[in-house]
mmCIF file of C-alpha atoms in Angstrom:
data_model
loop_
_atom_site.group_PDB
_atom_site.id
_atom_site.type_symbol
_atom_site.label_atom_id
_atom_site.label_comp_id
_atom_site.label_asym_id
_atom_site.label_seq_id
_atom_site.Cartn_x
_atom_site.Cartn_y
_atom_site.Cartn_z
ATOM 1 C CA UNK A 10 -0.058 0.153 0.253
ATOM 2 C CA UNK A 11 0.971 3.410 -0.631
ATOM 3 C CA UNK A 12 1.116 6.306 2.288
ATOM 4 C CA UNK A 13 -2.088 7.748 1.084
ATOM 5 C CA UNK A 14 -3.845 3.975 1.013
ATOM 6 C CA UNK A 15 -2.454 3.195 4.097
ATOM 7 C CA UNK A 16 -3.862 6.556 5.865
ATOM 8 C CA UNK A 17 -7.309 6.037 3.465
ATOM 9 C CA UNK A 18 -7.607 2.319 4.892
ATOM 10 C CA UNK A 19 -8.305 3.985 8.467
ATOM 11 C CA UNK A 20 -12.192 2.918 8.930
ATOM 12 C CA UNK A 21 -14.283 6.110 9.607
ATOM 13 C CA UNK A 22 -11.700 8.381 9.596
ATOM 14 C CA UNK A 23 -11.168 11.668 7.479
ATOM 15 C CA UNK A 24 -7.392 12.785 6.839
ATOM 16 C CA UNK A 25 -7.504 16.980 6.799
ATOM 17 C CA UNK A 26 -4.903 17.054 4.248
ATOM 18 C CA UNK A 27 -3.966 19.533 1.764
ATOM 19 C CA UNK A 28 -6.764 18.291 -0.992
ATOM 20 C CA UNK A 29 -9.260 18.404 1.867
ATOM 21 C CA UNK A 30 -8.436 22.061 3.590
ATOM 22 C CA UNK A 31 -8.458 23.538 0.015
ATOM 23 C CA UNK A 32 -11.786 22.344 -1.331
ATOM 24 C CA UNK A 33 -12.968 22.311 2.436
ATOM 25 C CA UNK A 34 -11.697 26.496 2.521
ATOM 26 C CA UNK A 35 -14.761 28.197 2.411
ATOM 27 C CA UNK A 36 -16.933 26.060 4.220
ATOM 28 C CA UNK A 37 -14.464 25.774 7.586
ATOM 29 C CA UNK A 38 -14.140 29.784 7.129
ATOM 30 C CA UNK A 39 -17.924 29.761 7.372
ATOM 31 C CA UNK A 40 -17.887 28.015 10.515
ATOM 32 C CA UNK A 41 -14.734 30.467 11.501
ATOM 33 C CA UNK A 42 -17.318 33.389 11.431
ATOM 34 C CA UNK A 43 -19.507 31.686 13.506
ATOM 35 C CA UNK A 44 -17.118 32.703 16.435
ATOM 36 C CA UNK A 45 -18.845 35.988 16.264
ATOM 37 C CA UNK A 46 -22.115 36.667 18.160
ATOM 38 C CA UNK A 47 -23.400 38.518 15.733
ATOM 39 C CA UNK A 48 -22.985 36.377 13.209
ATOM 40 C CA UNK A 49 -24.473 33.310 15.018
ATOM 41 C CA UNK A 50 -27.414 35.771 14.904
ATOM 42 C CA UNK A 51 -27.481 36.628 11.176
ATOM 43 C CA UNK A 52 -26.905 32.989 10.851
ATOM 44 C CA UNK A 53 -29.274 31.491 13.018
ATOM 45 C CA UNK A 54 -32.165 34.397 11.319
ATOM 46 C CA UNK A 55 -31.654 33.292 7.990
ATOM 47 C CA UNK A 56 -29.586 30.336 7.124
ATOM 48 C CA UNK A 57 -29.238 30.365 3.540
ATOM 49 C CA UNK A 58 -29.088 33.810 3.183
ATOM 50 C CA UNK A 59 -26.253 34.181 5.568
ATOM 51 C CA UNK A 60 -24.225 31.162 3.445
ATOM 52 C CA UNK A 61 -24.789 33.336 0.254
ATOM 53 C CA UNK A 62 -21.620 35.163 2.205
ATOM 54 C CA UNK A 63 -19.473 32.394 1.368
ATOM 55 C CA UNK A 64 -18.249 30.781 -2.107
ATOM 56 C CA UNK A 65 -19.160 27.120 -1.168
ATOM 57 C CA UNK A 66 -20.387 24.495 -3.581
ATOM 58 C CA UNK A 67 -24.082 23.238 -3.651
ATOM 59 C CA UNK A 68 -22.635 20.173 -1.876
ATOM 60 C CA UNK A 69 -21.471 21.913 1.091
ATOM 61 C CA UNK A 70 -24.119 24.126 1.037
ATOM 62 C CA UNK A 71 -26.705 21.298 1.609
ATOM 63 C CA UNK A 72 -24.461 19.359 4.141
ATOM 64 C CA UNK A 73 -24.342 22.665 6.166
ATOM 65 C CA UNK A 74 -28.426 23.361 6.022
ATOM 66 C CA UNK A 75 -29.470 19.469 6.685
ATOM 67 C CA UNK A 76 -26.622 19.182 9.424
ATOM 68 C CA UNK A 77 -24.938 16.240 7.936
ATOM 69 C CA UNK A 78 -21.601 16.293 10.053
ATOM 70 C CA UNK A 79 -20.068 12.984 8.471
ATOM 71 C CA UNK A 80 -20.589 14.562 4.835
ATOM 72 C CA UNK A 81 -18.755 17.879 5.972
ATOM 73 C CA UNK A 82 -16.086 16.363 6.904
ATOM 74 C CA UNK A 83 -16.311 14.298 3.270
ATOM 75 C CA UNK A 84 -16.024 17.668 1.604
ATOM 76 C CA UNK A 85 -13.293 19.185 3.705
ATOM 77 C CA UNK A 86 -14.414 20.513 7.083
ATOM 78 C CA UNK A 87 -12.854 20.191 9.703
ATOM 79 C CA UNK A 88 -14.167 18.838 13.093
ATOM 80 C CA UNK A 89 -12.463 22.092 14.478
ATOM 81 C CA UNK A 90 -14.206 24.385 12.488
ATOM 82 C CA UNK A 91 -17.504 21.981 12.189
ATOM 83 C CA UNK A 92 -17.649 22.191 16.203
ATOM 84 C CA UNK A 93 -18.625 25.792 15.588
ATOM 85 C CA UNK A 94 -21.547 25.183 13.879
ATOM 86 C CA UNK A 95 -22.317 22.557 16.583
ATOM 87 C CA UNK A 96 -21.756 25.246 19.214
ATOM 88 C CA UNK A 97 -24.375 27.837 17.842
ATOM 89 C CA UNK A 98 -26.525 24.728 17.387
ATOM 90 C CA UNK A 99 -25.720 24.203 21.393
ATOM 91 C CA UNK A 100 -23.997 20.947 20.932
ATOM 92 C CA UNK A 101 -20.952 19.932 22.020
ATOM 93 C CA UNK A 102 -17.761 17.429 20.794
ATOM 94 C CA UNK A 103 -19.861 14.411 22.839
ATOM 95 C CA UNK A 104 -22.957 15.473 21.294
ATOM 96 C CA UNK A 105 -21.362 15.570 17.860
ATOM 97 C CA UNK A 106 -19.466 12.418 18.140
ATOM 98 C CA UNK A 107 -22.614 10.722 19.033
ATOM 99 C CA UNK A 108 -24.306 11.888 15.629
ATOM 100 C CA UNK A 109 -21.030 11.305 13.676
ATOM 101 C CA UNK A 110 -21.266 7.631 14.787
ATOM 102 C CA UNK A 111 -24.702 7.298 14.405
ATOM 103 C CA UNK A 112 -25.478 6.437 18.257
ATOM 104 C CA UNK A 113 -27.563 8.042 20.337
ATOM 105 C CA UNK A 114 -26.584 10.691 22.944
ATOM 106 C CA UNK A 115 -27.137 7.882 25.938
ATOM 107 C CA UNK A 116 -25.125 4.877 24.225
ATOM 108 C CA UNK A 117 -22.211 7.104 22.624
ATOM 109 C CA UNK A 118 -21.351 8.611 26.729
ATOM 110 C CA UNK A 119 -21.980 4.938 27.691
ATOM 111 C CA UNK A 120 -19.426 3.816 25.604
ATOM 112 C CA UNK A 121 -16.994 6.276 26.713
ATOM 113 C CA UNK A 122 -17.516 5.558 30.656
ATOM 114 C CA UNK A 123 -16.709 1.820 29.780
ATOM 115 C CA UNK A 124 -13.661 2.805 28.306
ATOM 116 C CA UNK A 125 -14.402 4.088 24.580
ATOM 117 C CA UNK A 126 -14.250 2.806 21.278
ATOM 118 C CA UNK A 127 -11.409 -0.221 21.493
ATOM 119 C CA UNK A 128 -8.849 -0.505 19.049
ATOM 120 C CA UNK A 129 -9.149 -3.687 17.974
ATOM 121 C CA UNK A 130 -11.391 -4.332 14.909
ATOM 122 C CA UNK A 131 -10.863 -0.416 14.175
ATOM 123 C CA UNK A 132 -7.546 -0.032 12.789
ATOM 124 C CA UNK A 133 -8.372 -1.239 9.312
ATOM 125 C CA UNK A 134 -11.581 -0.843 6.729
ATOM 126 C CA UNK A 135 -11.384 -4.860 6.214
ATOM 127 C CA UNK A 136 -12.206 -5.030 9.901
ATOM 128 C CA UNK A 137 -15.740 -3.053 9.349
ATOM 129 C CA UNK A 138 -16.778 -5.003 6.089
ATOM 130 C CA UNK A 139 -18.593 -7.158 8.430
ATOM 131 C CA UNK A 140 -20.260 -4.513 10.476
ATOM 132 C CA UNK A 141 -24.155 -5.288 11.401
ATOM 133 C CA UNK B 84 21.864 31.725 33.309
ATOM 134 C CA UNK B 85 18.022 30.756 33.418
ATOM 135 C CA UNK B 86 17.433 26.981 33.720
ATOM 136 C CA UNK B 87 15.044 24.266 32.690
ATOM 137 C CA UNK B 88 14.093 22.692 35.985
ATOM 138 C CA UNK B 89 10.982 20.524 35.156
ATOM 139 C CA UNK B 90 8.854 19.379 32.232
ATOM 140 C CA UNK B 91 4.793 18.472 32.744
ATOM 141 C CA UNK B 92 2.707 16.606 30.162
ATOM 142 C CA UNK B 93 -0.779 17.085 30.455
ATOM 143 C CA UNK B 94 -4.139 16.286 28.489
ATOM 144 C CA UNK B 95 -6.199 19.755 27.610
ATOM 145 C CA UNK B 96 -9.526 18.702 27.225
ATOM 146 C CA UNK B 97 -12.147 21.325 26.713
ATOM 147 C CA UNK B 98 -14.909 19.736 28.272
ATOM 148 C CA UNK B 99 -12.839 19.840 31.697
ATOM 149 C CA UNK B 100 -12.759 23.886 31.131
ATOM 150 C CA UNK B 101 -16.391 23.331 31.006
ATOM 151 C CA UNK B 102 -16.709 21.436 34.286
ATOM 152 C CA UNK B 103 -14.235 23.373 35.902
ATOM 153 C CA UNK B 104 -15.792 26.554 35.349
ATOM 154 C CA UNK B 105 -19.692 25.264 35.815
ATOM 155 C CA UNK B 106 -18.547 24.182 39.564
ATOM 156 C CA UNK B 107 -19.037 20.689 38.070
ATOM 157 C CA UNK B 108 -15.618 19.267 39.527
ATOM 158 C CA UNK B 109 -16.858 17.212 42.513
ATOM 159 C CA UNK B 110 -19.465 15.752 40.424
ATOM 160 C CA UNK B 111 -18.647 11.645 40.477
ATOM 161 C CA UNK B 112 -17.603 11.894 36.540
ATOM 162 C CA UNK B 113 -15.195 14.188 37.287
ATOM 163 C CA UNK B 114 -14.042 13.565 40.339
ATOM 164 C CA UNK B 115 -11.369 10.684 39.924
ATOM 165 C CA UNK B 116 -9.782 13.418 37.246
ATOM 166 C CA UNK B 117 -9.076 16.759 39.228
ATOM 167 C CA UNK B 118 -8.013 13.964 42.288
ATOM 168 C CA UNK B 119 -5.325 12.809 39.886
ATOM 169 C CA UNK B 120 -4.258 16.222 39.569
ATOM 170 C CA UNK B 121 -4.181 17.185 43.757
ATOM 171 C CA UNK B 122 -0.255 16.265 43.677
ATOM 172 C CA UNK B 123 0.348 18.225 40.501
ATOM 173 C CA UNK B 124 -1.053 21.419 42.336
ATOM 174 C CA UNK B 125 1.208 20.571 45.195
ATOM 175 C CA UNK B 126 4.335 19.945 43.359
ATOM 176 C CA UNK B 127 4.392 23.295 41.014
ATOM 177 C CA UNK B 128 2.970 25.733 44.159
ATOM 178 C CA UNK B 129 6.320 24.477 45.875
ATOM 179 C CA UNK B 130 8.388 24.423 42.729
ATOM 180 C CA UNK B 131 7.535 27.914 42.446
ATOM 181 C CA UNK B 132 8.889 28.492 38.552
ATOM 182 C CA UNK B 133 9.030 32.152 37.351
ATOM 183 C CA UNK B 134 8.080 31.171 33.541
ATOM 184 C CA UNK B 135 6.221 28.205 32.128
ATOM 185 C CA UNK B 136 6.726 27.262 28.413
ATOM 186 C CA UNK B 137 3.650 26.094 27.571
ATOM 187 C CA UNK B 138 3.474 24.041 24.345
ATOM 188 C CA UNK B 139 -0.289 23.252 22.769
ATOM 189 C CA UNK B 140 -2.249 23.919 20.268
ATOM 190 C CA UNK B 141 -4.596 26.496 19.164
ATOM 191 C CA UNK B 142 -8.483 25.187 17.715
ATOM 192 C CA UNK B 143 -9.521 27.007 15.766
ATOM 193 C CA UNK B 144 -9.230 30.350 17.657
ATOM 194 C CA UNK B 145 -6.505 32.429 17.377
ATOM 195 C CA UNK B 146 -5.662 31.052 13.874
ATOM 196 C CA UNK B 147 -7.730 29.929 10.794
ATOM 197 C CA UNK B 148 -7.076 28.450 7.581
ATOM 198 C CA UNK B 149 -5.989 31.728 6.635
ATOM 199 C CA UNK B 150 -2.610 31.480 8.281
ATOM 200 C CA UNK B 151 -1.102 28.108 9.599
ATOM 201 C CA UNK B 152 2.345 28.223 11.077
ATOM 202 C CA UNK B 153 3.577 25.128 12.490
ATOM 203 C CA UNK B 154 5.548 26.730 15.520
ATOM 204 C CA UNK B 155 4.596 30.032 16.600
ATOM 205 C CA UNK B 156 6.068 31.400 19.681
ATOM 206 C CA UNK B 157 4.166 33.819 21.923
ATOM 207 C CA UNK B 158 6.618 36.938 22.251
ATOM 208 C CA UNK B 159 3.417 39.531 23.795
ATOM 209 C CA UNK B 160 3.241 41.078 27.554
ATOM 210 C CA UNK B 161 -0.346 39.210 27.680
ATOM 211 C CA UNK B 162 -2.167 36.972 26.224
ATOM 212 C CA UNK B 163 -6.189 37.041 26.547
ATOM 213 C CA UNK B 164 -8.397 33.901 27.020
ATOM 214 C CA UNK B 165 -10.047 33.529 23.647
ATOM 215 C CA UNK B 166 -13.546 33.400 22.999
ATOM 216 C CA UNK B 167 -14.274 30.194 21.614
ATOM 217 C CA UNK B 168 -18.288 30.479 20.898
ATOM 218 C CA UNK B 169 -19.295 30.936 24.515
ATOM 219 C CA UNK B 170 -17.605 33.897 25.431
ATOM 220 C CA UNK B 171 -13.948 34.029 26.927
ATOM 221 C CA UNK B 172 -13.323 31.696 29.967
ATOM 222 C CA UNK B 173 -13.307 33.591 33.266
ATOM 223 C CA UNK B 174 -9.724 33.104 33.904
ATOM 224 C CA UNK B 175 -6.765 35.090 34.841
ATOM 225 C CA UNK B 176 -5.224 37.191 31.837
ATOM 226 C CA UNK B 177 -1.906 35.114 30.776
ATOM 227 C CA UNK B 178 1.061 37.349 31.389
ATOM 228 C CA UNK B 179 4.070 36.556 29.161
ATOM 229 C CA UNK B 180 7.594 37.309 29.483
ATOM 230 C CA UNK B 181 8.520 38.787 26.191
ATOM 231 C CA UNK B 182 12.295 38.972 27.084
ATOM 232 C CA UNK B 183 12.879 35.443 27.697
ATOM 233 C CA UNK B 184 10.328 34.709 24.421
ATOM 234 C CA UNK B 185 12.345 36.766 22.022
ATOM 235 C CA UNK B 186 15.515 35.684 23.620
ATOM 236 C CA UNK B 187 14.165 31.661 22.659
ATOM 237 C CA UNK B 188 12.944 33.275 19.226
ATOM 238 C CA UNK B 189 16.069 34.551 18.106
ATOM 239 C CA UNK B 190 17.892 31.409 19.519
ATOM 240 C CA UNK B 191 16.089 28.699 17.763
ATOM 241 C CA UNK B 192 15.902 30.552 14.574
ATOM 242 C CA UNK B 193 19.616 30.879 14.763
ATOM 243 C CA UNK B 194 19.523 27.314 15.207
ATOM 244 C CA UNK B 195 17.631 26.523 12.362
ATOM 245 C CA UNK B 196 14.143 26.304 13.673
ATOM 246 C CA UNK B 197 11.861 28.703 11.383
ATOM 247 C CA UNK B 198 9.514 29.555 14.175
ATOM 248 C CA UNK B 199 7.016 32.526 13.977
ATOM 249 C CA UNK B 200 7.358 35.082 15.954
ATOM 250 C CA UNK B 201 3.372 36.091 16.922
ATOM 251 C CA UNK B 202 2.842 39.310 19.089
ATOM 252 C CA UNK B 203 -0.717 39.075 19.570
ATOM 253 C CA UNK B 204 -2.728 35.857 20.337
ATOM 254 C CA UNK B 205 -6.183 35.273 22.344
ATOM 255 C CA UNK B 206 -5.320 31.576 24.443
ATOM 256 C CA UNK B 207 -7.983 29.144 24.031
ATOM 257 C CA UNK B 208 -8.431 26.125 26.029
ATOM 258 C CA UNK B 209 -5.503 24.442 24.726
ATOM 259 C CA UNK B 210 -3.314 26.561 26.981
ATOM 260 C CA UNK B 211 -5.874 27.694 29.672
ATOM 261 C CA UNK B 212 -7.215 23.952 30.673
ATOM 262 C CA UNK B 213 -3.374 23.023 31.695
ATOM 263 C CA UNK B 214 -3.122 26.384 33.584
ATOM 264 C CA UNK B 215 -6.335 25.219 35.376
ATOM 265 C CA UNK B 216 -5.250 21.365 36.327
ATOM 266 C CA UNK B 217 -2.259 22.419 37.765
ATOM 267 C CA UNK B 218 -2.973 25.620 39.407
ATOM 268 C CA UNK B 219 -6.834 25.837 40.027
ATOM 269 C CA UNK B 220 -8.916 28.931 40.162
ATOM 270 C CA UNK B 221 -6.332 31.232 41.155
ATOM 271 C CA UNK B 222 -6.658 35.368 40.975
ATOM 272 C CA UNK B 223 -3.964 35.414 39.142
ATOM 273 C CA UNK B 224 -1.717 32.603 37.515
ATOM 274 C CA UNK B 225 1.110 31.915 39.452
ATOM 275 C CA UNK B 226 3.810 32.557 36.829
ATOM 276 C CA UNK B 227 4.669 34.056 33.831
ATOM 277 C CA UNK B 228 3.584 31.964 30.520
ATOM 278 C CA UNK B 229 5.493 31.945 27.007
ATOM 279 C CA UNK B 230 3.223 30.431 24.683
ATOM 280 C CA UNK B 231 4.008 27.906 21.922
ATOM 281 C CA UNK B 232 1.521 26.969 19.451
ATOM 282 C CA UNK B 233 1.883 23.941 17.143
ATOM 283 C CA UNK B 234 -0.213 22.985 14.128
ATOM 284 C CA UNK B 235 -1.476 19.521 14.956
ATOM 285 C CA UNK B 236 -5.282 20.346 12.718
ATOM 286 C CA UNK B 237 -3.073 21.026 9.277
ATOM 287 C CA UNK B 238 -1.976 17.489 8.173
ATOM 288 C CA UNK B 239 1.247 17.144 8.202
ATOM 289 C CA UNK B 240 2.071 18.495 11.719
ATOM 290 C CA UNK B 241 5.557 18.578 12.481
ATOM 291 C CA UNK B 242 7.248 15.125 12.859
ATOM 292 C CA UNK B 243 7.823 13.775 16.838
ATOM 293 C CA UNK B 244 11.856 13.989 15.413
ATOM 294 C CA UNK B 245 11.306 17.397 14.741
ATOM 295 C CA UNK B 246 9.137 18.099 17.692
ATOM 296 C CA UNK B 247 11.986 16.675 19.738
ATOM 297 C CA UNK B 248 14.937 18.247 17.954
ATOM 298 C CA UNK B 249 13.055 21.605 18.392
ATOM 299 C CA UNK B 250 12.889 20.541 22.506
ATOM 300 C CA UNK B 251 16.986 20.709 22.271
ATOM 301 C CA UNK B 252 16.728 24.133 21.142
ATOM 302 C CA UNK B 253 14.601 25.399 23.654
ATOM 303 C CA UNK B 254 16.426 24.286 26.165
ATOM 304 C CA UNK B 255 19.924 25.485 24.700
ATOM 305 C CA UNK B 256 18.011 29.237 24.311
ATOM 306 C CA UNK B 257 16.894 29.178 28.046
ATOM 307 C CA UNK B 258 20.206 28.238 29.491
ATOM 308 C CA UNK B 259 21.846 30.594 27.671
ATOM 309 C CA UNK B 260 19.704 33.362 28.661
ATOM 310 C CA UNK B 261 21.189 35.831 31.307
ATOM 311 C CA UNK B 262 18.634 35.687 34.456
ATOM 312 C CA UNK B 263 18.179 33.392 37.197
ATOM 313 C CA UNK B 264 14.586 32.393 35.784
ATOM 314 C CA UNK B 265 13.424 28.492 37.258
ATOM 315 C CA UNK B 266 11.597 27.734 33.891
ATOM 316 C CA UNK B 267 9.519 24.669 33.625
ATOM 317 C CA UNK B 268 8.088 23.569 29.968
ATOM 318 C CA UNK B 269 4.674 22.097 29.410
ATOM 319 C CA UNK B 270 3.930 19.512 26.630
ATOM 320 C CA UNK B 271 0.104 18.949 26.511
ATOM 321 C CA UNK B 272 -2.852 17.529 24.010
ATOM 322 C CA UNK B 273 -3.501 13.951 23.506
ATOM 323 C CA UNK B 274 -3.633 11.225 24.751
ATOM 324 C CA UNK B 275 -5.540 8.755 22.563
ATOM 325 C CA UNK B 276 -8.865 10.461 21.079
ATOM 326 C CA UNK B 277 -10.637 10.683 17.669
ATOM 327 C CA UNK B 278 -13.560 13.579 17.799
ATOM 328 C CA UNK B 279 -14.251 13.293 14.274
ATOM 329 C CA UNK B 280 -16.157 10.629 12.006
ATOM 330 C CA UNK B 281 -17.737 7.203 12.695
ATOM 331 C CA UNK B 282 -14.408 5.938 14.541
ATOM 332 C CA UNK B 283 -14.814 8.547 17.133
ATOM 333 C CA UNK B 284 -14.390 7.934 20.571
ATOM 334 C CA UNK B 285 -11.684 6.261 19.869
ATOM 335 C CA UNK B 286 -9.016 5.007 23.136
ATOM 336 C CA UNK B 287 -6.394 3.027 23.096
ATOM 337 C CA UNK B 288 -5.216 2.628 26.602
ATOM 338 C CA UNK B 289 -2.435 0.230 25.412
ATOM 339 C CA UNK B 290 -0.903 2.703 23.166
ATOM 340 C CA UNK B 291 -1.122 5.470 25.938
ATOM 341 C CA UNK B 292 0.034 3.442 28.503
ATOM 342 C CA UNK B 293 3.112 2.469 26.277
ATOM 343 C CA UNK B 294 4.146 5.749 25.397
ATOM 344 C CA UNK B 295 3.628 6.903 29.300
ATOM 345 C CA UNK B 296 6.684 4.086 30.258
ATOM 346 C CA UNK B 297 8.528 4.955 26.998
ATOM 347 C CA UNK B 298 7.967 8.967 27.815
ATOM 348 C CA UNK B 299 9.869 8.259 30.923
ATOM 349 C CA UNK B 300 12.594 5.764 30.463
ATOM 350 C CA UNK B 301 13.448 5.501 26.586
ATOM 351 C CA UNK B 302 11.896 8.972 25.583
ATOM 352 C CA UNK B 303 13.955 9.242 22.065
ATOM 353 C CA UNK B 304 12.503 5.677 20.973
ATOM 354 C CA UNK B 305 9.049 7.949 20.843
ATOM 355 C CA UNK B 306 10.179 10.036 17.953
ATOM 356 C CA UNK B 307 10.537 7.162 15.557
ATOM 357 C CA UNK B 308 6.265 6.966 15.613
ATOM 358 C CA UNK B 309 5.297 7.996 12.370
ATOM 359 C CA UNK B 310 1.967 10.108 11.488
ATOM 360 C CA UNK B 311 0.163 7.174 10.542
ATOM 361 C CA UNK B 312 0.907 5.184 13.425
ATOM 362 C CA UNK B 313 -0.282 8.013 15.514
ATOM 363 C CA UNK B 314 -3.751 8.292 13.175
ATOM 364 C CA UNK B 315 -4.382 4.613 13.473
ATOM 365 C CA UNK B 316 -3.344 3.788 17.236
ATOM 366 C CA UNK B 317 -4.231 7.136 18.833
ATOM 367 C CA UNK B 318 -7.021 8.162 16.867
ATOM 368 C CA UNK B 319 -6.778 11.420 14.397
ATOM 369 C CA UNK B 320 -6.472 14.270 17.354
ATOM 370 C CA UNK B 321 -4.204 11.870 19.043
ATOM 371 C CA UNK B 322 -1.472 12.979 16.899
ATOM 372 C CA UNK B 323 -1.143 16.011 19.591
ATOM 373 C CA UNK B 324 1.324 13.504 21.242
ATOM 374 C CA UNK B 325 3.719 14.710 19.251
ATOM 375 C CA UNK B 326 3.513 18.282 21.409
ATOM 376 C CA UNK B 327 4.744 16.164 24.368
ATOM 377 C CA UNK B 328 8.175 15.287 22.440
ATOM 378 C CA UNK B 329 9.075 19.012 22.716
ATOM 379 C CA UNK B 330 8.492 18.965 26.217
ATOM 380 C CA UNK B 331 10.703 15.850 26.588
ATOM 381 C CA UNK B 332 13.216 16.871 24.227
ATOM 382 C CA UNK B 333 13.962 20.376 26.593
ATOM 383 C CA UNK B 334 14.738 17.597 29.325
ATOM 384 C CA UNK B 335 17.378 15.242 30.339
ATOM 385 C CA UNK B 336 17.408 12.101 29.098
ATOM 386 C CA UNK B 337 17.203 10.890 32.009
ATOM 387 C CA UNK B 338 14.964 13.197 33.908
ATOM 388 C CA UNK B 339 13.244 11.678 36.984
ATOM 389 C CA UNK B 340 9.860 10.657 36.741
ATOM 390 C CA UNK B 341 7.887 12.059 39.798
ATOM 391 C CA UNK B 342 4.771 11.613 39.053
ATOM 392 C CA UNK B 343 2.042 9.561 36.577
ATOM 393 C CA UNK B 344 -1.689 9.489 36.545
ATOM 394 C CA UNK B 345 -4.022 8.150 33.700
ATOM 395 C CA UNK B 346 -7.856 8.329 33.362
ATOM 396 C CA UNK B 347 -10.688 7.032 30.548
ATOM 397 C CA UNK B 348 -12.657 9.277 30.291
ATOM 398 C CA UNK B 349 -13.082 12.861 29.269
ATOM 399 C CA UNK B 350 -15.461 13.438 26.985
ATOM 400 C CA UNK B 351 -13.989 11.706 24.492
ATOM 401 C CA UNK B 352 -10.741 11.525 25.511
ATOM 402 C CA UNK B 353 -8.199 9.815 27.636
ATOM 403 C CA UNK B 354 -6.316 11.692 29.846
ATOM 404 C CA UNK B 355 -2.820 11.299 30.668
ATOM 405 C CA UNK B 356 0.251 13.488 32.760
ATOM 406 C CA UNK B 357 3.310 13.159 33.568
ATOM 407 C CA UNK B 358 5.993 15.650 35.482
ATOM 408 C CA UNK B 359 9.373 15.111 35.453
ATOM 409 C CA UNK B 360 12.777 16.921 36.912
ATOM 410 C CA UNK B 361 15.988 17.514 35.449
ATOM 411 C CA UNK B 362 18.606 16.092 37.464
ATOM 412 C CA UNK B 363 21.385 18.275 36.093
#
């Protein structure tokens, strides 16, 4: 495997590399703008209109409006930026993690208290093929 | 000359700030974590360092994708707590030491580490959570702080080997500074955790405990860990552990382990903590 293929083989994980950073620049800078309270209010008042300020792709806009958290990562979003959109919605990192893993908040929190997601079975996409 | 006397490694989870700032540190979920730092608070209160060089990463607070410095050294008089979306943490303003910071900048650049000099920089939980863990909730932080901000968000972060050597250059810089300051260096972040995607919640205690053992006794071997191994074994955010190697590189190879603590979880993260003192 090439180095890139080895990274790509890690399941459920997006590497925020040059390609992702370039693709996600405006998406992430939109999220960054939500650090400002006036911007948060403007976004909440009319989300689609606010997004017009940022030259994002239609797919990125849709992912933001529908709060598709994993899709945002695929389209170049970075978790430290998308978490600012989460914070605007009142969601913590752990709330977002539960959403991205398809868990309920309760079962995700329970998994963490019990020691987290184990490394065994989570190193390679080949290990995820037979997941239910 | 100034002297680098000790190092502190610790995680810097934002939920720890939220727990402390909202008076939840005594709750059953958080109590074991804060108990794990009681020794450390006493240790640093007794040690009374003049300056702490605090190696951490910014989480899209001071820096965005507009500018991504690999190593950014805070040379200002002071650094305000950043507004991370909920208003700034109500913790003291961080007072710097521009004389020593500029000296470190000059010395390390001439040693071929092309760092970025920063004169204006709000500091987020990456820097203030380690201060809170080590000092509690004082009115003023009990020492000056020189922030050293490392990019670990945009791939690739600096290699562990580079961080280790940078730590050595920092040691040399500190110990060529005319003064009698007693300096401690913090390496923060980690340990295993992944905040993003369907694999979020990953914790690898075996990796972490092995890392702690080697961090104490065989630290140079850790410089061989490649980014791929960090991401796969310790999670996409576990790669923050390269920052610990700046701290460890600045210490004696045979620095004495004073204290160790490991706890799962703090929110999504495995918390690791170690104190080492130089012998020489």
